[in-house]
Tab-separated table of C-alpha atoms in Angstrom:
chain	number	residue	atom	x	y	z
A	10	MET	CA	123.027	137.103	92.142
A	11	ALA	CA	120.564	134.677	93.815
A	12	ASP	CA	117.527	136.905	92.708
A	13	THR	CA	118.773	136.851	89.246
A	14	LEU	CA	119.089	133.026	89.187
A	15	ALA	CA	115.575	132.574	90.749
A	16	PHE	CA	114.055	135.056	88.341
A	17	ALA	CA	115.299	133.067	85.535
A	18	ASP	CA	114.163	129.903	87.070
A	19	ALA	CA	110.688	131.525	87.407
A	20	VAL	CA	110.860	132.425	83.769
A	21	GLU	CA	111.703	128.940	82.752
A	22	VAL	CA	108.831	127.542	84.874
A	23	GLY	CA	106.349	129.902	83.554
A	24	CYS	CA	107.387	129.182	79.984
A	25	GLY	CA	108.018	125.377	80.648
A	26	ILE	CA	105.647	124.267	77.970
A	27	ALA	CA	108.083	125.378	75.227
A	28	LEU	CA	110.460	122.429	75.994
A	29	PRO	CA	108.183	119.455	75.818
A	30	MET	CA	106.209	120.940	72.812
A	31	THR	CA	109.394	121.566	70.884
A	32	LEU	CA	110.618	118.015	71.445
A	33	LYS	CA	107.248	116.825	70.365
A	34	ALA	CA	107.503	118.510	67.106
A	35	MET	CA	111.005	116.944	66.688
A	36	ILE	CA	109.576	113.591	67.394
A	37	GLU	CA	106.510	114.198	65.045
A	38	LEU	CA	108.856	115.315	62.233
A	39	ASP	CA	111.240	112.283	62.831
A	40	VAL	CA	114.254	114.654	63.422
A	41	LEU	CA	115.770	112.520	66.368
A	42	GLU	CA	115.720	109.305	64.170
A	43	ILE	CA	117.112	111.209	61.316
A	44	MET	CA	120.024	112.189	63.494
A	45	ALA	CA	120.393	108.744	64.998
A	46	ALA	CA	120.486	107.233	61.432
A	47	ALA	CA	123.496	109.378	60.613
A	48	GLY	CA	125.476	107.150	63.157
A	49	PRO	CA	126.936	107.598	66.769
A	50	GLY	CA	128.378	110.899	67.206
A	51	ALA	CA	127.396	112.427	64.090
A	52	LEU	CA	126.552	116.125	63.547
A	53	LEU	CA	124.155	117.314	61.041
A	54	SER	CA	123.228	120.633	59.757
A	55	PRO	CA	119.686	122.274	59.764
A	56	GLU	CA	119.860	122.018	55.938
A	57	GLU	CA	120.781	118.309	55.973
A	58	ILE	CA	117.909	117.488	58.431
A	59	ALA	CA	115.562	119.679	56.453
A	60	SER	CA	116.398	117.790	53.129
A	61	LYS	CA	115.033	114.510	54.767
A	62	ILE	CA	111.721	116.142	55.844
A	63	GLN	CA	108.909	116.315	53.384
A	64	THR	CA	108.179	120.149	53.600
A	65	SER	CA	106.862	122.726	51.290
A	66	ASN	CA	108.494	125.553	53.446
A	67	PRO	CA	111.666	126.895	51.832
A	68	GLU	CA	112.938	128.207	55.291
A	69	ALA	CA	112.301	124.916	56.948
A	70	HIS	CA	115.995	124.652	57.769
A	71	GLU	CA	116.028	128.069	59.444
A	72	VAL	CA	113.029	127.078	61.611
A	73	LEU	CA	114.781	123.852	62.499
A	74	ASP	CA	117.927	125.711	63.444
A	75	ARG	CA	115.918	127.962	66.007
A	76	MET	CA	114.200	124.969	67.480
A	77	LEU	CA	117.445	122.888	67.756
A	78	ARG	CA	119.424	125.593	69.300
A	79	PHE	CA	116.762	125.913	72.089
A	80	LEU	CA	116.748	122.296	72.562
A	81	ALA	CA	120.704	122.261	72.849
A	82	THR	CA	120.247	124.901	75.921
A	83	HIS	CA	118.521	122.221	77.724
A	84	LYS	CA	121.222	119.495	76.605
A	85	VAL	CA	118.444	117.603	74.646
A	86	VAL	CA	120.807	117.964	71.574
A	87	THR	CA	124.305	118.850	71.223
A	88	CYS	CA	125.378	122.043	69.157
A	89	GLU	CA	128.813	122.613	67.514
A	90	VAL	CA	129.681	125.813	65.637
A	91	VAL	CA	131.828	125.422	62.448
A	92	VAL	CA	132.923	128.156	59.919
A	93	GLY	CA	132.049	127.504	56.258
A	94	GLU	CA	134.996	126.981	54.084
A	95	ASP	CA	133.258	128.852	51.005
A	96	ASP	CA	131.834	131.772	52.735
A	97	GLY	CA	133.535	131.828	56.060
A	98	LYS	CA	130.171	132.249	57.876
A	99	SER	CA	129.619	130.323	61.038
A	100	LYS	CA	127.050	127.471	60.972
A	101	ARG	CA	125.503	125.280	63.572
A	102	ARG	CA	125.558	121.489	63.526
A	103	TYR	CA	123.640	119.242	65.697
A	104	GLY	CA	123.975	115.763	67.299
A	105	LEU	CA	121.911	113.796	69.861
A	106	GLY	CA	122.198	114.421	73.675
A	107	PRO	CA	122.347	111.826	76.134
A	108	VAL	CA	118.652	112.228	76.837
A	109	CYS	CA	117.817	111.252	73.234
A	110	LYS	CA	119.058	107.908	73.945
A	111	PHE	CA	115.462	107.293	75.240
A	112	PHE	CA	113.773	109.288	72.843
A	113	THR	CA	115.091	107.232	69.722
A	114	LYS	CA	114.453	103.388	69.139
A	115	ASP	CA	116.628	100.961	71.004
A	116	GLU	CA	117.577	97.604	69.810
A	117	ASN	CA	114.163	96.386	70.771
A	118	GLY	CA	112.499	99.183	68.568
A	119	VAL	CA	110.992	101.047	71.551
A	120	SER	CA	111.490	104.415	72.960
A	121	LEU	CA	109.930	107.110	75.351
A	122	SER	CA	108.634	109.061	72.323
A	123	PRO	CA	105.113	107.770	72.591
A	124	LEU	CA	104.947	108.612	76.355
A	125	LEU	CA	105.910	112.199	75.519
A	126	LEU	CA	103.301	112.375	72.674
A	127	MET	CA	100.600	110.863	74.796
A	128	HIS	CA	101.043	113.160	77.725
A	129	HIS	CA	101.015	116.326	75.295
A	130	SER	CA	98.312	115.319	73.134
A	131	LYS	CA	95.104	117.588	73.297
A	132	VAL	CA	93.241	115.054	75.082
A	133	THR	CA	95.663	115.118	78.220
A	134	ALA	CA	96.416	118.800	77.859
A	135	ASP	CA	92.809	119.628	78.211
A	136	ALA	CA	93.060	117.612	81.529
A	137	TRP	CA	95.872	119.512	82.779
A	138	ALA	CA	94.148	122.747	82.051
A	139	ASN	CA	91.545	121.821	84.637
A	140	ILE	CA	93.757	120.298	87.426
A	141	LYS	CA	92.565	123.368	89.574
A	142	HIS	CA	89.210	121.919	89.890
A	143	ALA	CA	90.399	118.756	91.695
A	144	VAL	CA	90.970	121.530	94.571
A	145	LEU	CA	87.806	123.496	93.987
A	146	ASP	CA	85.208	120.934	93.679
A	147	GLY	CA	86.910	117.608	93.872
A	148	SER	CA	86.324	116.834	90.227
A	149	VAL	CA	88.779	114.709	88.154
A	150	PRO	CA	90.491	116.699	85.670
A	151	PHE	CA	90.374	114.584	82.797
A	152	VAL	CA	86.760	113.661	83.374
A	153	LYS	CA	85.990	117.532	83.687
A	154	ALA	CA	87.736	118.203	80.410
A	155	ASN	CA	86.529	115.387	78.064
A	156	GLY	CA	83.180	114.116	79.905
A	157	MET	CA	84.341	110.629	80.663
A	158	THR	CA	87.258	108.738	82.393
A	159	ILE	CA	90.585	107.903	80.667
A	160	TYR	CA	89.670	104.429	80.207
A	161	GLU	CA	86.072	105.237	78.538
A	162	HIS	CA	87.876	107.819	76.318
A	163	GLU	CA	90.302	104.929	75.221
A	164	ASP	CA	87.596	102.839	74.368
A	165	LYS	CA	85.985	105.553	72.147
A	166	ASP	CA	89.012	107.178	70.525
A	167	PRO	CA	90.917	104.625	68.430
A	168	HIS	CA	93.822	107.162	68.009
A	169	PHE	CA	94.204	107.775	71.656
A	170	SER	CA	93.895	104.168	72.444
A	171	GLU	CA	96.661	103.127	70.141
A	172	LEU	CA	98.975	105.969	71.464
A	173	PHE	CA	98.097	105.054	75.042
A	174	ASN	CA	98.757	101.180	74.406
A	175	GLU	CA	101.771	102.030	72.404
A	176	THR	CA	103.179	104.213	75.398
A	177	MET	CA	102.585	101.294	77.906
A	178	PHE	CA	104.047	98.756	75.521
A	179	ASN	CA	107.455	100.923	74.915
A	180	ARG	CA	107.724	102.117	78.524
A	181	THR	CA	107.274	98.379	79.632
A	182	THR	CA	109.499	96.853	77.468
A	183	MET	CA	112.418	99.117	78.611
A	184	TYR	CA	111.641	98.343	82.188
A	185	MET	CA	111.037	94.588	82.126
A	186	LYS	CA	114.122	94.038	80.276
A	187	LYS	CA	116.028	95.398	83.048
A	188	MET	CA	113.804	93.696	85.685
A	189	LEU	CA	114.488	90.211	84.133
A	190	GLU	CA	118.231	90.663	84.351
A	191	ASN	CA	117.780	90.493	88.187
A	192	TYR	CA	114.445	88.875	89.147
A	193	LYS	CA	114.285	85.022	88.946
A	194	GLY	CA	111.107	84.389	90.572
A	195	PHE	CA	109.402	83.411	87.201
A	196	GLU	CA	111.510	80.225	87.130
A	197	SER	CA	109.179	78.048	89.259
A	198	ILE	CA	105.960	79.442	87.347
A	199	ASN	CA	103.967	77.146	85.187
A	200	VAL	CA	101.004	79.469	84.398
A	201	LEU	CA	101.193	83.054	84.616
A	202	VAL	CA	98.360	85.673	84.207
A	203	ASP	CA	99.121	89.274	83.396
A	204	VAL	CA	96.208	91.482	84.354
A	205	GLY	CA	95.927	94.859	82.660
A	206	GLY	CA	98.521	93.318	80.078
A	207	GLY	CA	97.385	95.480	77.116
A	208	HIS	CA	98.589	93.794	74.002
A	209	GLY	CA	100.826	91.221	75.641
A	210	GLY	CA	104.050	93.089	75.683
A	211	ILE	CA	105.115	91.948	79.175
A	212	LEU	CA	104.342	88.466	78.731
A	213	SER	CA	106.274	88.360	75.308
A	214	ILE	CA	109.280	89.716	77.206
A	215	ILE	CA	108.884	87.184	80.055
A	216	LEU	CA	108.274	84.193	77.629
A	217	SER	CA	111.575	85.142	75.811
A	218	ASN	CA	113.438	84.256	79.163
A	219	TYR	CA	111.105	81.481	80.414
A	220	PRO	CA	109.308	79.758	77.322
A	221	HIS	CA	108.107	76.961	79.502
A	222	ILE	CA	105.462	79.343	80.884
A	223	LYS	CA	101.723	78.945	79.768
A	224	ALA	CA	100.784	82.963	79.586
A	225	ILE	CA	97.412	84.390	79.891
A	226	ASN	CA	97.139	88.005	78.882
A	227	PHE	CA	93.898	89.501	80.588
A	228	ASP	CA	92.660	92.885	79.977
A	229	LEU	CA	89.266	94.624	78.797
A	230	PRO	CA	87.770	93.010	75.751
A	231	HIS	CA	88.239	96.035	73.505
A	232	VAL	CA	91.965	96.048	74.215
A	233	VAL	CA	92.786	92.224	73.658
A	234	SER	CA	90.646	92.378	70.509
A	235	LYS	CA	93.304	94.480	68.901
A	236	ALA	CA	96.062	92.597	70.133
A	237	LYS	CA	98.408	90.478	67.648
A	238	THR	CA	98.945	86.868	68.101
A	239	ILE	CA	101.982	86.160	70.423
A	240	GLN	CA	103.167	82.544	70.451
A	241	GLY	CA	102.568	81.027	73.963
A	242	VAL	CA	100.152	83.716	74.970
A	243	GLU	CA	96.415	83.319	75.384
A	244	PHE	CA	94.269	86.505	75.283
A	245	VAL	CA	91.351	86.633	77.518
A	246	GLY	CA	88.949	89.665	77.757
A	247	GLY	CA	87.296	90.414	81.049
A	248	ASP	CA	86.853	92.831	83.729
A	249	MET	CA	89.305	92.501	86.859
A	250	PHE	CA	86.602	93.921	89.180
A	251	VAL	CA	84.335	91.123	88.419
A	252	SER	CA	86.942	88.165	88.328
A	253	VAL	CA	90.183	87.105	86.948
A	254	PRO	CA	91.243	83.965	85.135
A	255	SER	CA	91.780	81.204	87.789
A	256	GLY	CA	94.207	78.117	87.599
A	257	SER	CA	97.593	80.090	87.528
A	258	ASP	CA	100.548	79.863	89.636
A	259	ALA	CA	100.807	83.601	89.619
A	260	ILE	CA	99.390	86.756	88.693
A	261	PHE	CA	101.352	89.612	87.531
A	262	MET	CA	100.533	93.243	87.543
A	263	LYS	CA	102.516	96.504	86.693
A	264	GLU	CA	101.292	99.700	87.861
A	265	ILE	CA	97.689	98.855	88.301
A	266	LEU	CA	96.901	99.773	91.925
A	267	HIS	CA	98.157	103.200	91.385
A	268	ASN	CA	95.401	103.786	88.827
A	269	TRP	CA	92.571	103.051	91.387
A	270	LYS	CA	91.160	104.508	94.768
A	271	ASP	CA	91.814	102.207	97.887
A	272	ALA	CA	88.294	100.763	97.933
A	273	ASP	CA	88.829	99.573	94.252
A	274	CYS	CA	92.316	98.194	95.187
A	275	VAL	CA	90.710	96.192	97.777
A	276	LYS	CA	88.212	94.659	95.315
A	277	ILE	CA	91.124	93.824	92.722
A	278	LEU	CA	93.285	92.117	95.341
A	279	LYS	CA	90.235	90.120	96.917
A	280	ASN	CA	89.494	88.645	93.204
A	281	TYR	CA	93.284	87.854	92.821
A	282	TRP	CA	93.120	85.965	96.125
A	283	LYS	CA	90.088	83.925	94.885
A	284	ALA	CA	91.752	83.235	91.619
A	285	LEU	CA	95.010	81.728	93.111
A	286	PRO	CA	95.617	78.417	94.594
A	287	ASP	CA	97.076	77.972	97.993
A	288	ASN	CA	100.595	78.034	96.670
A	289	GLY	CA	100.102	81.011	94.182
A	290	LYS	CA	101.363	84.521	94.510
A	291	ILE	CA	100.808	87.953	93.093
A	292	VAL	CA	103.653	89.964	91.618
A	293	ILE	CA	103.084	93.680	91.823
A	294	ILE	CA	105.324	96.532	90.598
A	295	GLU	CA	104.292	99.817	92.086
A	296	CYS	CA	106.181	103.064	93.488
A	297	VAL	CA	106.509	103.798	97.097
A	298	LEU	CA	106.399	107.576	97.983
A	299	PRO	CA	108.519	109.067	100.624
A	300	GLU	CA	106.649	110.763	103.600
A	301	ILE	CA	108.384	114.178	102.912
A	302	SER	CA	108.671	115.706	99.507
A	303	GLN	CA	112.566	116.604	98.630
A	304	ASN	CA	114.460	118.156	95.793
A	305	ASP	CA	115.951	115.002	94.692
A	306	ASN	CA	116.076	113.798	90.895
A	307	GLU	CA	115.662	110.217	92.038
A	308	LEU	CA	112.320	110.960	93.590
A	309	LYS	CA	110.889	113.636	91.091
A	310	GLU	CA	109.623	111.142	88.684
A	311	ILE	CA	107.534	109.359	91.628
A	312	PHE	CA	105.909	112.819	92.540
A	313	LEU	CA	105.399	113.480	88.973
A	314	LEU	CA	103.576	110.187	88.451
A	315	ASP	CA	101.243	110.873	91.509
A	316	VAL	CA	100.297	114.182	90.047
A	317	ILE	CA	99.495	112.496	86.819
A	318	MET	CA	97.393	109.914	88.504
A	319	LEU	CA	95.545	113.046	90.204
A	320	THR	CA	94.949	114.483	86.854
A	321	TYR	CA	94.085	111.394	84.824
A	322	THR	CA	92.356	109.090	87.141
A	323	VAL	CA	89.457	108.671	89.383
A	324	GLY	CA	91.099	108.289	92.841
A	325	GLY	CA	94.408	106.875	91.500
A	326	LYS	CA	97.549	107.853	93.395
A	327	GLU	CA	101.115	106.579	94.424
A	328	ARG	CA	101.165	105.570	97.928
A	329	THR	CA	103.518	105.870	100.886
A	330	GLU	CA	104.603	102.978	103.142
A	331	LYS	CA	101.786	103.770	105.522
A	332	GLU	CA	99.078	104.044	102.850
A	333	TYR	CA	99.965	100.496	101.927
A	334	GLN	CA	99.627	99.720	105.424
A	335	LEU	CA	96.006	101.099	105.388
A	336	LEU	CA	95.345	99.409	102.060
A	337	ALA	CA	96.482	96.028	103.423
A	338	LYS	CA	94.100	96.227	106.498
A	339	ALA	CA	91.346	97.392	104.278
A	340	SER	CA	91.591	94.355	102.376
A	341	GLY	CA	90.883	92.200	105.254
A	342	PHE	CA	94.388	91.665	106.861
A	343	SER	CA	94.329	92.088	110.651
A	344	GLY	CA	97.981	93.312	111.058
A	345	LEU	CA	101.052	94.300	109.291
A	346	LYS	CA	104.790	93.839	110.056
A	347	ILE	CA	107.434	96.167	108.216
A	348	ALA	CA	111.210	95.168	108.081
A	349	CYS	CA	113.619	97.516	106.320
A	350	ASN	CA	117.357	96.204	106.390
A	351	GLN	CA	120.222	97.523	104.350
A	352	GLY	CA	121.294	94.881	102.102
A	353	ARG	CA	118.959	92.231	103.333
A	354	SER	CA	118.736	89.338	100.625
A	355	SER	CA	116.193	87.055	102.555
A	356	SER	CA	113.215	87.564	104.666
A	357	PRO	CA	113.548	87.562	108.397
A	358	ALA	CA	112.914	84.207	110.033
A	359	VAL	CA	109.211	83.286	110.909
A	360	PRO	CA	108.375	80.294	113.113
A	361	SER	CA	107.839	77.252	110.965
A	362	SER	CA	104.463	76.688	112.819
A	363	THR	CA	102.856	79.567	111.192
A	364	THR	CA	102.179	80.681	107.697
A	365	MET	CA	101.731	84.151	106.191
A	366	ARG	CA	100.158	86.137	103.457
A	367	SER	CA	102.629	88.807	102.382
A	368	PHE	CA	103.268	91.655	100.448
A	369	ILE	CA	107.126	92.000	99.855
A	370	GLY	CA	108.682	95.158	98.513
A	371	VAL	CA	112.229	95.176	97.647
A	372	GLU	CA	114.627	97.695	96.233
A	373	GLU	CA	118.253	98.215	96.946
A	374	THR	CA	117.226	98.620	100.662
A	375	ALA	CA	115.121	95.772	101.311
A	376	LEU	CA	111.391	96.764	102.251
A	377	GLU	CA	109.311	93.776	103.418
A	378	ILE	CA	105.861	94.369	104.033
A	379	GLN	CA	104.037	91.264	105.706
A	380	LEU	CA	100.636	91.075	105.891
A	381	ILE	CA	99.101	89.006	108.723
A	382	LYS	CA	95.445	87.557	108.442
A	383	GLY	CA	93.541	85.962	111.106
A	384	GLY	CA	96.626	84.549	113.228
A	385	SER	CA	97.810	82.574	110.179
A	386	GLU	CA	101.175	83.623	108.446
A	387	ARG	CA	102.373	82.852	104.899
A	388	ARG	CA	105.222	84.458	103.141
A	389	VAL	CA	107.966	84.016	100.185
A	390	ALA	CA	111.667	84.857	100.547
A	391	GLN	CA	112.127	86.268	97.100
A	392	HIS	CA	113.654	89.580	96.459
A	393	TYR	CA	114.192	92.025	93.717
A	394	ARG	CA	116.642	94.843	93.839
A	395	LEU	CA	115.802	97.941	91.866
A	396	GLN	CA	117.619	100.948	92.964
A	397	HIS	CA	119.047	102.627	95.905
A	398	SER	CA	116.891	105.231	97.566
A	399	THR	CA	117.928	105.657	101.153
A	400	LYS	CA	118.966	109.045	102.934
A	401	GLY	CA	121.283	109.347	105.934
A	402	GLU	CA	124.435	107.684	106.603
A	403	GLY	CA	123.926	104.341	108.536
A	404	GLU	CA	120.201	104.643	108.453
A	405	ASN	CA	117.594	102.495	107.032
A	406	GLN	CA	115.059	105.367	106.233
A	407	ILE	CA	113.125	104.746	102.967
A	408	THR	CA	112.655	107.992	101.016
A	409	GLY	CA	110.962	106.538	97.894
A	410	CYS	CA	111.506	103.822	95.493
A	411	VAL	CA	110.023	101.836	92.468
A	412	GLY	CA	108.739	99.002	94.708
A	413	PHE	CA	108.450	95.519	93.809
A	414	PHE	CA	105.834	93.505	95.737
A	415	LEU	CA	104.853	89.974	96.061
A	416	ALA	CA	101.456	89.076	97.384
A	417	THR	CA	101.564	85.379	98.104
A	418	ARG	CA	99.427	82.365	99.334
A	419	ALA	CA	102.618	80.389	99.508
A	420	SER	CA	103.226	78.122	102.700
A	421	PHE	CA	106.393	78.864	104.486
A	422	CYS	CA	108.160	76.205	106.171
A	423	GLY	CA	111.451	77.214	107.993
A	424	PRO	CA	113.435	80.561	107.806
């Protein structure tokens, strides 16, 4: 029995391309949105769906039926068999499965559909076909396949650039809405710079909650040149490896460090430090990898993201807690202190005679990474709870999380 199940798993892995590519076709044909438009819990026949698609194939409904029943086996869609009143024949009708909530547009008009389309485009598929070369000769799969980095390709391919930025905007919108329900650290900020902000989606969401903020969206010139005007947002083109806009209270960056090798991250962080005033801070959102890979659904996304970075970027990766320690020291800090406390809602006390520059990563179990430079200590006591990712009863062992970091130049006075 175990061998039978293992064999079935092996076949599924071997033919795994069928699931995302079939779902990709459903997205491109607008099938999921057609089903969503029918209303909550609605079931549609393949004929009803086909009638809303511009097709010259008289057998389109039969093809749709075969594709949808396959998706039903993976719980992407639901399937119900009904008996026709006229002919007595069994017919299938389909509805949206729970996962489709994230592949159909929500109240903000966003979904994960662009993400699936981007990761299964020809450009990225060619990169995956070259992943073995990362082992054989150390080359970057995306560069091996396309002759340039993903960012250079984005600059030269308008279609891919649009898809890439749409993916980032949609995914970020879904994430940031949830984040702002809990994190209140923007209340005291007057001027905020979003580095790598794309078309300004993050700042638009932040300003909807904090309209008093003067916002600067900073990205490469070709990116900001295509951005639409957003009230309250100034678009500035430039290169974060050279400099970033100064004069802000805080710099925000979401999933930027994981795109770059350690040496590049050091350059980025040093430029941020130069741009900030003494009471400024950097708000960073990144993932924290566990030391050991485990068969845990909550962790699969993080390990998946790490392999994506391996395939698409030049030296990009997700990092473990220890790797963030090394990155901190490589950035010029002389020491690092880690505190992990179940349910902690504030930083541990530090003598008021000292100040500290700090990274603070906080999920459901507080992870605080405090960087110490030259004997002076600085810190902030702001936390953001994201998700519970501990293992072991009564333990404070970090196994992986979507980490939230604050790098700050804020003076600390008292506990």
